[in-house]
Structures are given as structure tokens and as C-alpha cells.
mmCIF file of N, CA, C and O in Angstrom:
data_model
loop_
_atom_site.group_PDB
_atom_site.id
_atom_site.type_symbol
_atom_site.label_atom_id
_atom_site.label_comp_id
_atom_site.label_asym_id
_atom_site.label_seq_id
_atom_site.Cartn_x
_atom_site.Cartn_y
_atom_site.Cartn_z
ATOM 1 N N UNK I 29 0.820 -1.203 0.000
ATOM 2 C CA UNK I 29 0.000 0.000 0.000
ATOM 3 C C UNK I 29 0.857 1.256 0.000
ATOM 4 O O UNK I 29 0.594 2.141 -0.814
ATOM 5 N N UNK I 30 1.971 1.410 0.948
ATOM 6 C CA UNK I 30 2.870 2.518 0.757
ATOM 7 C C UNK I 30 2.906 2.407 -0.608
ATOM 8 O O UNK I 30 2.261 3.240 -1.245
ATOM 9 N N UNK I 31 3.464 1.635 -1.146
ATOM 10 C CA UNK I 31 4.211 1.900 -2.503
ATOM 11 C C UNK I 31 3.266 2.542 -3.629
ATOM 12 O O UNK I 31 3.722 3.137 -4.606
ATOM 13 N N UNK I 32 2.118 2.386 -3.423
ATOM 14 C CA UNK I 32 1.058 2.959 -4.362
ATOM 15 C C UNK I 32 1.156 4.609 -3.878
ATOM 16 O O UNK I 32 1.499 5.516 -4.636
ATOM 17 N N UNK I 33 0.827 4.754 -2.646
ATOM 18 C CA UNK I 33 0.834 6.232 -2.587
ATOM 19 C C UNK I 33 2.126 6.526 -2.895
ATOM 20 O O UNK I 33 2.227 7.465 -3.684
ATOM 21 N N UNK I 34 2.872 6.168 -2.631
ATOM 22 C CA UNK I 34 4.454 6.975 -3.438
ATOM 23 C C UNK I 34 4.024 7.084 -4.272
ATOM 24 O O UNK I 34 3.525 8.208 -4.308
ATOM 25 N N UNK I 35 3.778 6.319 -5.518
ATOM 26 C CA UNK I 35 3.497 6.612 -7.014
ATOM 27 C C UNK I 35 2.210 7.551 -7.114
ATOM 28 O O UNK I 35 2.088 8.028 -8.243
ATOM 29 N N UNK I 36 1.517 7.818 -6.477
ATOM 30 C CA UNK I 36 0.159 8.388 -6.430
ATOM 31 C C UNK I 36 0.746 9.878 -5.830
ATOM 32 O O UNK I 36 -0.084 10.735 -6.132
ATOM 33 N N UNK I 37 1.781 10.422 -5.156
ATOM 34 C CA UNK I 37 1.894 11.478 -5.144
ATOM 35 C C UNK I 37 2.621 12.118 -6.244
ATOM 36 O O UNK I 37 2.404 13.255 -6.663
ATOM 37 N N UNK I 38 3.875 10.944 -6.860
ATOM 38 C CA UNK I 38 4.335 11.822 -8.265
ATOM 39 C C UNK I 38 3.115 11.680 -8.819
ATOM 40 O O UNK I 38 3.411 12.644 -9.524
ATOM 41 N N UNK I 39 2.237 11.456 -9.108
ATOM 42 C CA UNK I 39 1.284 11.502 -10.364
ATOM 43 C C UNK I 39 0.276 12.999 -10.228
ATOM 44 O O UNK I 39 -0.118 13.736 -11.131
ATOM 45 N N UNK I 40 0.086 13.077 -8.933
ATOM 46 C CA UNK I 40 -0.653 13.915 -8.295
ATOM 47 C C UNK I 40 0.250 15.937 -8.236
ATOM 48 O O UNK I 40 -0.424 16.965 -8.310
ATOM 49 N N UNK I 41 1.410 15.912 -8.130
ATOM 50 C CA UNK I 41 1.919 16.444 -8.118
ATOM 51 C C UNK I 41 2.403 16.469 -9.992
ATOM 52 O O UNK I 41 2.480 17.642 -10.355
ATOM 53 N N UNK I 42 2.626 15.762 -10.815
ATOM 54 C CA UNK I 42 2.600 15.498 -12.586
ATOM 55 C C UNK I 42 1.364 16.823 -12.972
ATOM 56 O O UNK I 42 1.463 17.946 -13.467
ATOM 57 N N UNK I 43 0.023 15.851 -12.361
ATOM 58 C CA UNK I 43 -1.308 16.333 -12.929
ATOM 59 C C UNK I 43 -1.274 18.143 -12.672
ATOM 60 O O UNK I 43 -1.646 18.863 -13.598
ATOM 61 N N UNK I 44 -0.832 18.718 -11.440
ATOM 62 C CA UNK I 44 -1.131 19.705 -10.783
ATOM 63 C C UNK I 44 -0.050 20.466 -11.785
ATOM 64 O O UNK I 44 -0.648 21.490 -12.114
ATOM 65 N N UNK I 45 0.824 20.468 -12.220
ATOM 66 C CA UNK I 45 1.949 20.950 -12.841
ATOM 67 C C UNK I 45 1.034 21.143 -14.601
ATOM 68 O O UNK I 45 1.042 22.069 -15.412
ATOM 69 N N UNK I 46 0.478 20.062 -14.600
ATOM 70 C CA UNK I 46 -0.090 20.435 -15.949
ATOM 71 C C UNK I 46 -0.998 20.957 -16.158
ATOM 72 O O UNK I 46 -1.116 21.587 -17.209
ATOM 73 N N UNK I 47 -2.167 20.884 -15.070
ATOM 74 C CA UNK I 47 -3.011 22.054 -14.875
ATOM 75 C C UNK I 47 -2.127 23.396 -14.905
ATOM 76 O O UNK I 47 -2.245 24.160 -15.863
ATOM 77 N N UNK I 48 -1.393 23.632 -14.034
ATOM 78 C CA UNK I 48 -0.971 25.528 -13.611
ATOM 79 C C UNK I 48 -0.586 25.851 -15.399
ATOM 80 O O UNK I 48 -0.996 26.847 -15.994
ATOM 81 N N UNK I 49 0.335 24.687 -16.067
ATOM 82 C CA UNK I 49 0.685 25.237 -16.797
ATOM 83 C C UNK I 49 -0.527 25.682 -18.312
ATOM 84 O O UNK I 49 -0.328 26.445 -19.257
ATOM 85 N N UNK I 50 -1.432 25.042 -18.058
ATOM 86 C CA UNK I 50 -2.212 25.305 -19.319
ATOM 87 C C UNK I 50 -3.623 26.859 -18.613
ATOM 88 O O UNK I 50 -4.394 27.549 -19.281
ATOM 89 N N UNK I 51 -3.377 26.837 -17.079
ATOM 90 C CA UNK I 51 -3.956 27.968 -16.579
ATOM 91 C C UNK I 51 -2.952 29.130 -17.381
ATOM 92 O O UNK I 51 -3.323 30.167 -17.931
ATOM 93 N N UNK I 52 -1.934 28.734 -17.287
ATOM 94 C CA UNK I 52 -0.835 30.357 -16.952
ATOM 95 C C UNK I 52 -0.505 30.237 -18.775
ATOM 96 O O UNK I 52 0.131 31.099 -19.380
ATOM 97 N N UNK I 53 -0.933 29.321 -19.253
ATOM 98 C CA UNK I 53 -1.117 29.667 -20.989
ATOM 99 C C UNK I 53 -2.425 30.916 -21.392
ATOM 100 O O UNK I 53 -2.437 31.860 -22.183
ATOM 101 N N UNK I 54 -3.562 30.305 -20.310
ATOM 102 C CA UNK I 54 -4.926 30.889 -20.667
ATOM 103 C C UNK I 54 -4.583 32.031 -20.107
ATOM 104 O O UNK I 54 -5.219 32.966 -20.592
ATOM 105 N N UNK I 55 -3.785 32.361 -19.224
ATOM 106 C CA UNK I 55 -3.944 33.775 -18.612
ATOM 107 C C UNK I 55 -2.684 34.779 -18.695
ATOM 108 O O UNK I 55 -2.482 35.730 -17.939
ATOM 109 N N UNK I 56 -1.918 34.381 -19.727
ATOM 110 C CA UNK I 56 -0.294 34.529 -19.941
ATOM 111 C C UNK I 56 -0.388 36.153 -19.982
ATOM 112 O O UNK I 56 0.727 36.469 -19.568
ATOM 113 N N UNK I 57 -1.102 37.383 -20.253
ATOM 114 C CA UNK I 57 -1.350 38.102 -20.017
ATOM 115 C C UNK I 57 -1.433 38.818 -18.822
ATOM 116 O O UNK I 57 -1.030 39.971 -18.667
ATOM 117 N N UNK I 58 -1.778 38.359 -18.274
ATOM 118 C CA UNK I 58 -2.464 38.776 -16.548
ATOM 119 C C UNK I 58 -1.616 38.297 -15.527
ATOM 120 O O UNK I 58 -0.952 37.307 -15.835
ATOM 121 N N UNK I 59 -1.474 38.741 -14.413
ATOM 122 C CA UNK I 59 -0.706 38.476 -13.368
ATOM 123 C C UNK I 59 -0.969 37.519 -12.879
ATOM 124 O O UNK I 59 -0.117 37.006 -12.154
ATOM 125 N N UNK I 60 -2.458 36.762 -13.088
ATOM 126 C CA UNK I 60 -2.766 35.099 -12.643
ATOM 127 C C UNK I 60 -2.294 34.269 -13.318
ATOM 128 O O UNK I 60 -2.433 33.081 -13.026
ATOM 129 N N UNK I 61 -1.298 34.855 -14.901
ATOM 130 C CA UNK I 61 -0.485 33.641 -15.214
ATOM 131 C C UNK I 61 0.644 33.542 -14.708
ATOM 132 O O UNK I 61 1.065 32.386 -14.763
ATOM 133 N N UNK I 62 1.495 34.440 -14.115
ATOM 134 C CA UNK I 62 2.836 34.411 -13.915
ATOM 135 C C UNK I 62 2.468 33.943 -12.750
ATOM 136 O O UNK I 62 3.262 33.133 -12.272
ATOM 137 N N UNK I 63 1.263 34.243 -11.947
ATOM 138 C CA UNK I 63 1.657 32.909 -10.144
ATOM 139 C C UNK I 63 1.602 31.465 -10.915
ATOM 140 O O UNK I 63 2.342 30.567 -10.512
ATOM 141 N N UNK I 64 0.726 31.242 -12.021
ATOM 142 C CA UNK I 64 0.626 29.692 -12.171
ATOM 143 C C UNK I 64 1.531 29.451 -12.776
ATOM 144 O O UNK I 64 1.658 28.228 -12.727
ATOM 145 N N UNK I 65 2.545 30.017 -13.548
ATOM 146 C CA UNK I 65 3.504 29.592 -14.049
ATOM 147 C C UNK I 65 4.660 29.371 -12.977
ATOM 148 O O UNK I 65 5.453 28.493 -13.320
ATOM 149 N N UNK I 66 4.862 29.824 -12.062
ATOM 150 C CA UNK I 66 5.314 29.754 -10.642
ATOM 151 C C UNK I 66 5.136 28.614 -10.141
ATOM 152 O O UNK I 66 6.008 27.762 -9.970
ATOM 153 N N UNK I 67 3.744 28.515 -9.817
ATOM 154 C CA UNK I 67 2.656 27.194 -9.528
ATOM 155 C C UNK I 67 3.332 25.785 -10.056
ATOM 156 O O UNK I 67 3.602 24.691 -9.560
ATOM 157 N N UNK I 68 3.442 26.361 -11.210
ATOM 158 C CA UNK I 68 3.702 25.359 -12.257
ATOM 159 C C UNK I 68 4.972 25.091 -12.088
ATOM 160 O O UNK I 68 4.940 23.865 -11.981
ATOM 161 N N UNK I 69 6.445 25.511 -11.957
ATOM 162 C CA UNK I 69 7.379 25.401 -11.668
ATOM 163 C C UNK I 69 7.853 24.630 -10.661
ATOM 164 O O UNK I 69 8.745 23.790 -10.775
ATOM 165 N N UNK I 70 7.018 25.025 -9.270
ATOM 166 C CA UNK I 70 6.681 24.410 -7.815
ATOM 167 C C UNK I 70 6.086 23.390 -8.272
ATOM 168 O O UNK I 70 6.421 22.476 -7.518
ATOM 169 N N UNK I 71 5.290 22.921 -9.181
ATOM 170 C CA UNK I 71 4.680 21.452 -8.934
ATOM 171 C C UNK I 71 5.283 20.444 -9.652
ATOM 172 O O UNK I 71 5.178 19.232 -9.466
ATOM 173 N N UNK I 72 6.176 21.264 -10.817
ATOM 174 C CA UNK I 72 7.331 19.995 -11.738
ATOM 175 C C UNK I 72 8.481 19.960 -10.705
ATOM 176 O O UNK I 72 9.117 18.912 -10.815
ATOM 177 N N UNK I 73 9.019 20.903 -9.588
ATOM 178 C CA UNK I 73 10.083 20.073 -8.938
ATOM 179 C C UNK I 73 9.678 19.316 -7.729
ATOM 180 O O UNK I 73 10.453 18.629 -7.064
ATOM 181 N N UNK I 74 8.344 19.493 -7.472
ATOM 182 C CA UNK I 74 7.776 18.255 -6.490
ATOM 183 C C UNK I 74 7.583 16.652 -7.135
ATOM 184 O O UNK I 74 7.955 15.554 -6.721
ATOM 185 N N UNK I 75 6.793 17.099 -8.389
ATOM 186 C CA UNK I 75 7.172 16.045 -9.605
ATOM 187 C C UNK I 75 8.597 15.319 -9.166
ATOM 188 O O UNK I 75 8.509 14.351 -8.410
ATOM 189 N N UNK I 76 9.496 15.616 -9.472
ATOM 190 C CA UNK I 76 10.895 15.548 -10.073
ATOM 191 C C UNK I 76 11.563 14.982 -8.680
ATOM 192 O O UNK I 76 12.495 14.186 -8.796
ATOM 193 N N UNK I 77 11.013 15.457 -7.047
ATOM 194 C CA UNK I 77 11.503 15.541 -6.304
ATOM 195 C C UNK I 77 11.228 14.154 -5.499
ATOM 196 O O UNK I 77 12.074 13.274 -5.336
ATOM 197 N N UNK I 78 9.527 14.115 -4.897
ATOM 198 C CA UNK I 78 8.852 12.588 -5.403
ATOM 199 C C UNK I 78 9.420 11.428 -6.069
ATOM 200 O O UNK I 78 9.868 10.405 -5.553
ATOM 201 N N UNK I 79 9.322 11.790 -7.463
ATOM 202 C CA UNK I 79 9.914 10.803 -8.558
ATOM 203 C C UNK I 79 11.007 10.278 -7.891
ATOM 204 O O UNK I 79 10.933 9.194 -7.311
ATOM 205 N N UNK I 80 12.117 11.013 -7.921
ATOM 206 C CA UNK I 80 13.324 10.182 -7.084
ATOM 207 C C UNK I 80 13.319 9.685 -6.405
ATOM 208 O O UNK I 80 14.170 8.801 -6.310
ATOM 209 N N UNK I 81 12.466 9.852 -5.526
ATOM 210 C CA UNK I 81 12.574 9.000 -4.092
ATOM 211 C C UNK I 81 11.720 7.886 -4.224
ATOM 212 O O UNK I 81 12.155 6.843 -3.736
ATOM 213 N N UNK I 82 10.859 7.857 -4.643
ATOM 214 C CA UNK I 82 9.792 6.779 -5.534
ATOM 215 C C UNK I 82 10.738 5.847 -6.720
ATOM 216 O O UNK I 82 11.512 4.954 -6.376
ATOM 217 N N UNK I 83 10.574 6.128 -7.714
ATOM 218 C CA UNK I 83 11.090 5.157 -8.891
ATOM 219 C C UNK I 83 12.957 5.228 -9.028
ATOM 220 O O UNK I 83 13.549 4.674 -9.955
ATOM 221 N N UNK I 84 13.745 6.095 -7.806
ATOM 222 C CA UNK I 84 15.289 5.980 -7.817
ATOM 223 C C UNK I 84 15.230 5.066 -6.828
ATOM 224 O O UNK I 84 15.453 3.858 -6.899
ATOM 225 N N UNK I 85 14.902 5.747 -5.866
ATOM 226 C CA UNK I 85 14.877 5.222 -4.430
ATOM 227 C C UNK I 85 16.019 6.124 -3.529
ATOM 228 O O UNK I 85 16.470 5.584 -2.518
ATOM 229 N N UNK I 86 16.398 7.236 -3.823
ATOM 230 C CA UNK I 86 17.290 8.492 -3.455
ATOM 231 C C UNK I 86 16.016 8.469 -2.172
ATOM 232 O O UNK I 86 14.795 8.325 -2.227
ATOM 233 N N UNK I 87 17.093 8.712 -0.914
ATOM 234 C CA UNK I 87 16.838 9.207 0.511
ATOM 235 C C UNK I 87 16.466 10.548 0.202
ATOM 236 O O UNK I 87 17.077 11.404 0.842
ATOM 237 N N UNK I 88 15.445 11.026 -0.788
ATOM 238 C CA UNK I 88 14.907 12.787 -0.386
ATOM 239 C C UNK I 88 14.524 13.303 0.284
ATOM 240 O O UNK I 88 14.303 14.496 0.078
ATOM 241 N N UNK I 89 14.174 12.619 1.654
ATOM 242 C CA UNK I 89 13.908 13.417 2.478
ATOM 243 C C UNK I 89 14.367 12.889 3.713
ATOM 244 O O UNK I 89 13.630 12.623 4.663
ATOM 245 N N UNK I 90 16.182 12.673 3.668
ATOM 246 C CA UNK I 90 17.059 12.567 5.046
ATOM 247 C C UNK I 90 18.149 13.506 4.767
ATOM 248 O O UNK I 90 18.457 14.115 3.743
ATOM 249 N N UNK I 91 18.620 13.467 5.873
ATOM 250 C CA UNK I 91 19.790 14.799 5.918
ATOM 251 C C UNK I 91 19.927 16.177 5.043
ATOM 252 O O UNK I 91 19.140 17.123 5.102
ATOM 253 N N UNK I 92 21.036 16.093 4.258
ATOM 254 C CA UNK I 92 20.964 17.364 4.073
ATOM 255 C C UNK I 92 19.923 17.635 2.957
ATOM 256 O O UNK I 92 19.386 18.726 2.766
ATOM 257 N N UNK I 93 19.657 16.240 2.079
ATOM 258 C CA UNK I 93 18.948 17.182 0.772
ATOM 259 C C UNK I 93 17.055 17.547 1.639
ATOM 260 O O UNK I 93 16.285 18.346 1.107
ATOM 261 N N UNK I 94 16.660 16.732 3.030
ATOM 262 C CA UNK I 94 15.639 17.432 3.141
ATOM 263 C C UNK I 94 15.653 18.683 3.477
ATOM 264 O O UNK I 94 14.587 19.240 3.216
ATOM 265 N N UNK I 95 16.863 19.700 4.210
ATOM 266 C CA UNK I 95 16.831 20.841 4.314
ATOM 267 C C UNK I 95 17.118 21.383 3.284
ATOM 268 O O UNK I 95 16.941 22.595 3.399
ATOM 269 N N UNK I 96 17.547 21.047 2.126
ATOM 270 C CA UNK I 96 17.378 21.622 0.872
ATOM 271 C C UNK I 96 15.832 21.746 0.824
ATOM 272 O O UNK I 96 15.276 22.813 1.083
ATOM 273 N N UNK I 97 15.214 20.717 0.515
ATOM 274 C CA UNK I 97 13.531 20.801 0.319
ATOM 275 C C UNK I 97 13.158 21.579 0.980
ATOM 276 O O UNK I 97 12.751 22.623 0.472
ATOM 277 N N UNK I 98 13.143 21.451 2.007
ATOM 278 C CA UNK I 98 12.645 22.407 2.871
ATOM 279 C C UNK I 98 12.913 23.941 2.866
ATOM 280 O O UNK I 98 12.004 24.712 3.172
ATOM 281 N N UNK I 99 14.704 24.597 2.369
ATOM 282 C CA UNK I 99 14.555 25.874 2.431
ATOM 283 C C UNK I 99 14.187 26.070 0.752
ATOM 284 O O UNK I 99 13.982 27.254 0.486
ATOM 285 N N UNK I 100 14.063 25.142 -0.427
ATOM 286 C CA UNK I 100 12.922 25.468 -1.545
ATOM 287 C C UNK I 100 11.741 25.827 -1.687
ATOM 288 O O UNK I 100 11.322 26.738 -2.402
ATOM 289 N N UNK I 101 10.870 24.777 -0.677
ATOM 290 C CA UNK I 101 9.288 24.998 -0.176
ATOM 291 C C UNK I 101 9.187 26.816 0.473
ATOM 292 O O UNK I 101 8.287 27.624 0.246
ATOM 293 N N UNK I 102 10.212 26.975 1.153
ATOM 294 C CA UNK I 102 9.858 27.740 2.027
ATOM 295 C C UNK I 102 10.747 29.524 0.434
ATOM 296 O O UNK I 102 10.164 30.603 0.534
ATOM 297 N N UNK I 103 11.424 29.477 -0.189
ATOM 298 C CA UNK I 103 11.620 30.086 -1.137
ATOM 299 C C UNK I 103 10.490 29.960 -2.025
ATOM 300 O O UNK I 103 10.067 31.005 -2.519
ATOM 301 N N UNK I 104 10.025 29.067 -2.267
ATOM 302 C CA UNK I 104 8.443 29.368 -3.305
ATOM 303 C C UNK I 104 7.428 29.842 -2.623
ATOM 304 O O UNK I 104 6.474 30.425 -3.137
ATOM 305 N N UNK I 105 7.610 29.564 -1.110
ATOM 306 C CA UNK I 105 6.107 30.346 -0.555
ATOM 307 C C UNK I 105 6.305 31.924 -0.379
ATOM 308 O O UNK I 105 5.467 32.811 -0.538
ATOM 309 N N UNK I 106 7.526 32.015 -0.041
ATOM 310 C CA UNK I 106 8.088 33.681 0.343
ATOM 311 C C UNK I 106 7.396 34.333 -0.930
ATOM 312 O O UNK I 106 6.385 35.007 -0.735
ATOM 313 N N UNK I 107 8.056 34.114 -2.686
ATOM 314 C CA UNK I 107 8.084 34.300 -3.700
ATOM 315 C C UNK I 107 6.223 34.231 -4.203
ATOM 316 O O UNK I 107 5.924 35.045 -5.077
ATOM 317 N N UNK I 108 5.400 33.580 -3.827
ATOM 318 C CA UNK I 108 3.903 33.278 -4.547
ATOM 319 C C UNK I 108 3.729 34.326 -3.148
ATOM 320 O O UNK I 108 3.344 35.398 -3.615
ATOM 321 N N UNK I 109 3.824 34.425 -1.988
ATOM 322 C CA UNK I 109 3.092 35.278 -1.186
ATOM 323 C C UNK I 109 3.410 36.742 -1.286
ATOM 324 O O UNK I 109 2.697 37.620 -0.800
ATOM 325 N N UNK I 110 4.790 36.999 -2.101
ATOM 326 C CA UNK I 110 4.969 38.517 -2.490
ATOM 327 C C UNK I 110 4.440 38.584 -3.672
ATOM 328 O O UNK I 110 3.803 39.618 -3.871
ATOM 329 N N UNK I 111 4.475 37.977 -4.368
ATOM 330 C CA UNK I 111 3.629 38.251 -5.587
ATOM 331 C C UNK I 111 2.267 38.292 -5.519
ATOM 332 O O UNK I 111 1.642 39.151 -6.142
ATOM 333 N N UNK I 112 1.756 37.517 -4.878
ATOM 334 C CA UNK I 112 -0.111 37.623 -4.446
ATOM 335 C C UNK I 112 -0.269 39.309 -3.600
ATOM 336 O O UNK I 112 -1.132 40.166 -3.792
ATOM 337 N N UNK I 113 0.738 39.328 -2.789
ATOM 338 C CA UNK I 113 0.613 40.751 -1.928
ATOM 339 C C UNK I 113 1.332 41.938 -2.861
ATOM 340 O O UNK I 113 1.691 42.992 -2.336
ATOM 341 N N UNK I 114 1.467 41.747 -3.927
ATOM 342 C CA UNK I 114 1.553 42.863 -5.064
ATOM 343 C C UNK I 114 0.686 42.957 -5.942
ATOM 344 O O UNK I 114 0.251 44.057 -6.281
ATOM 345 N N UNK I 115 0.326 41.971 -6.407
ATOM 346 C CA UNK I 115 -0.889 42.230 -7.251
ATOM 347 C C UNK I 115 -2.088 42.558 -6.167
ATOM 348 O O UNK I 115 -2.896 43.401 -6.558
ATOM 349 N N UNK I 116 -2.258 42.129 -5.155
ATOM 350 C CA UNK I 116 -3.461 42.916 -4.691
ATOM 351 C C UNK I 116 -3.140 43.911 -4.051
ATOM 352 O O UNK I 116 -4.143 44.218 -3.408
ATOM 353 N N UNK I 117 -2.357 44.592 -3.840
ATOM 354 C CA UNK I 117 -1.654 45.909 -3.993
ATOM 355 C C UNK I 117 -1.608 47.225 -5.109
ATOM 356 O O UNK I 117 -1.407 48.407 -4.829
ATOM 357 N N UNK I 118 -1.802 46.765 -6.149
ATOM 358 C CA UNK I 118 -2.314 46.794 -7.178
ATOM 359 C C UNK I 118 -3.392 47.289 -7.350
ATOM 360 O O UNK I 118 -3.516 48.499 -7.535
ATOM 361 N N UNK I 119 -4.413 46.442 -7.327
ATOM 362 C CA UNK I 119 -5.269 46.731 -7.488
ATOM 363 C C UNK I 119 -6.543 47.579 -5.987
ATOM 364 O O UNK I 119 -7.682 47.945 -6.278
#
């Protein structure tokens, strides 16, 4: 059963990446495409990040590379929460 949800979060994290990116196509204009293209960025290296640890079998989340993850997560939230607090600034 683990082993399914491993594969069920790269897929889940795949799907979400391809949503933002066909949002931030429809809205490539507007400032709601550049967060989903963001979005979208954040959800192909969760993709990518998953994947390894799933179908490599890479330890991604012991020692140092989880504080990597961790100060990434925490660099994409800084980055989508200044950008959300500028555009509604903005407006």
C-alpha cells in the first residue's frame, strides 16, 4: 500500500503541474499567469523531487537534501506570497 501512494503522489503532483501550466497559458497576459507559471514550476520540482525518491529510491527526504527541500518549499512560498501581496496591492 505505501508503494502505491508513493506513485500516487508523483502523479498527483505530474497532474497539478499540468493544470498551472495550461492555466498560466490561458492567462499569460495577466498576473494570474505568472503565479501559475510559478505554480507550475513548484509542482514539476515536487514532480521531479517525489519521482526520485519513488522510482530511484534516493533518501529525499534525510539529511541534508531534506533541508534543501525544505529551504525550496519555504523560497516558493516567500516568492507566490509577495507576488499575491503585489498584485493585490495593485489593485
Amino acid at each position: 500500500m505505501g508503494e502505491f501512494l508513493q506513485n500516487m503522489y508523483v502523479w498527483l503532483w505530474a497532474a497539478l503541474a499540468i493544470l498551472m501550466i495550461i492555466v498560466g497559458i490561458k492567462y499569460r497576459h495577466e498576473h494570474q499567469g505568472l503565479l501559475a507559471v510559478l505554480m507550475a514550476v513548484f509542482f514539476i520540482f515536487m514532480t521531479v523531487w517525489y519521482g526520485l525518491r519513488t522510482f530511484a529510491g534516493y533518501p529525499m527526504f534525510e539529511g541534508t537534501l531534506n533541508i534543501i527541500f525544505r529551504c525550496i518549499l519555504g523560497g516558493f512560498l516567500v516568492a507566490l506570497g509577495l507576488i499575491y501581496w503585489f498584485i493585490r496591492k495593485r489593485k
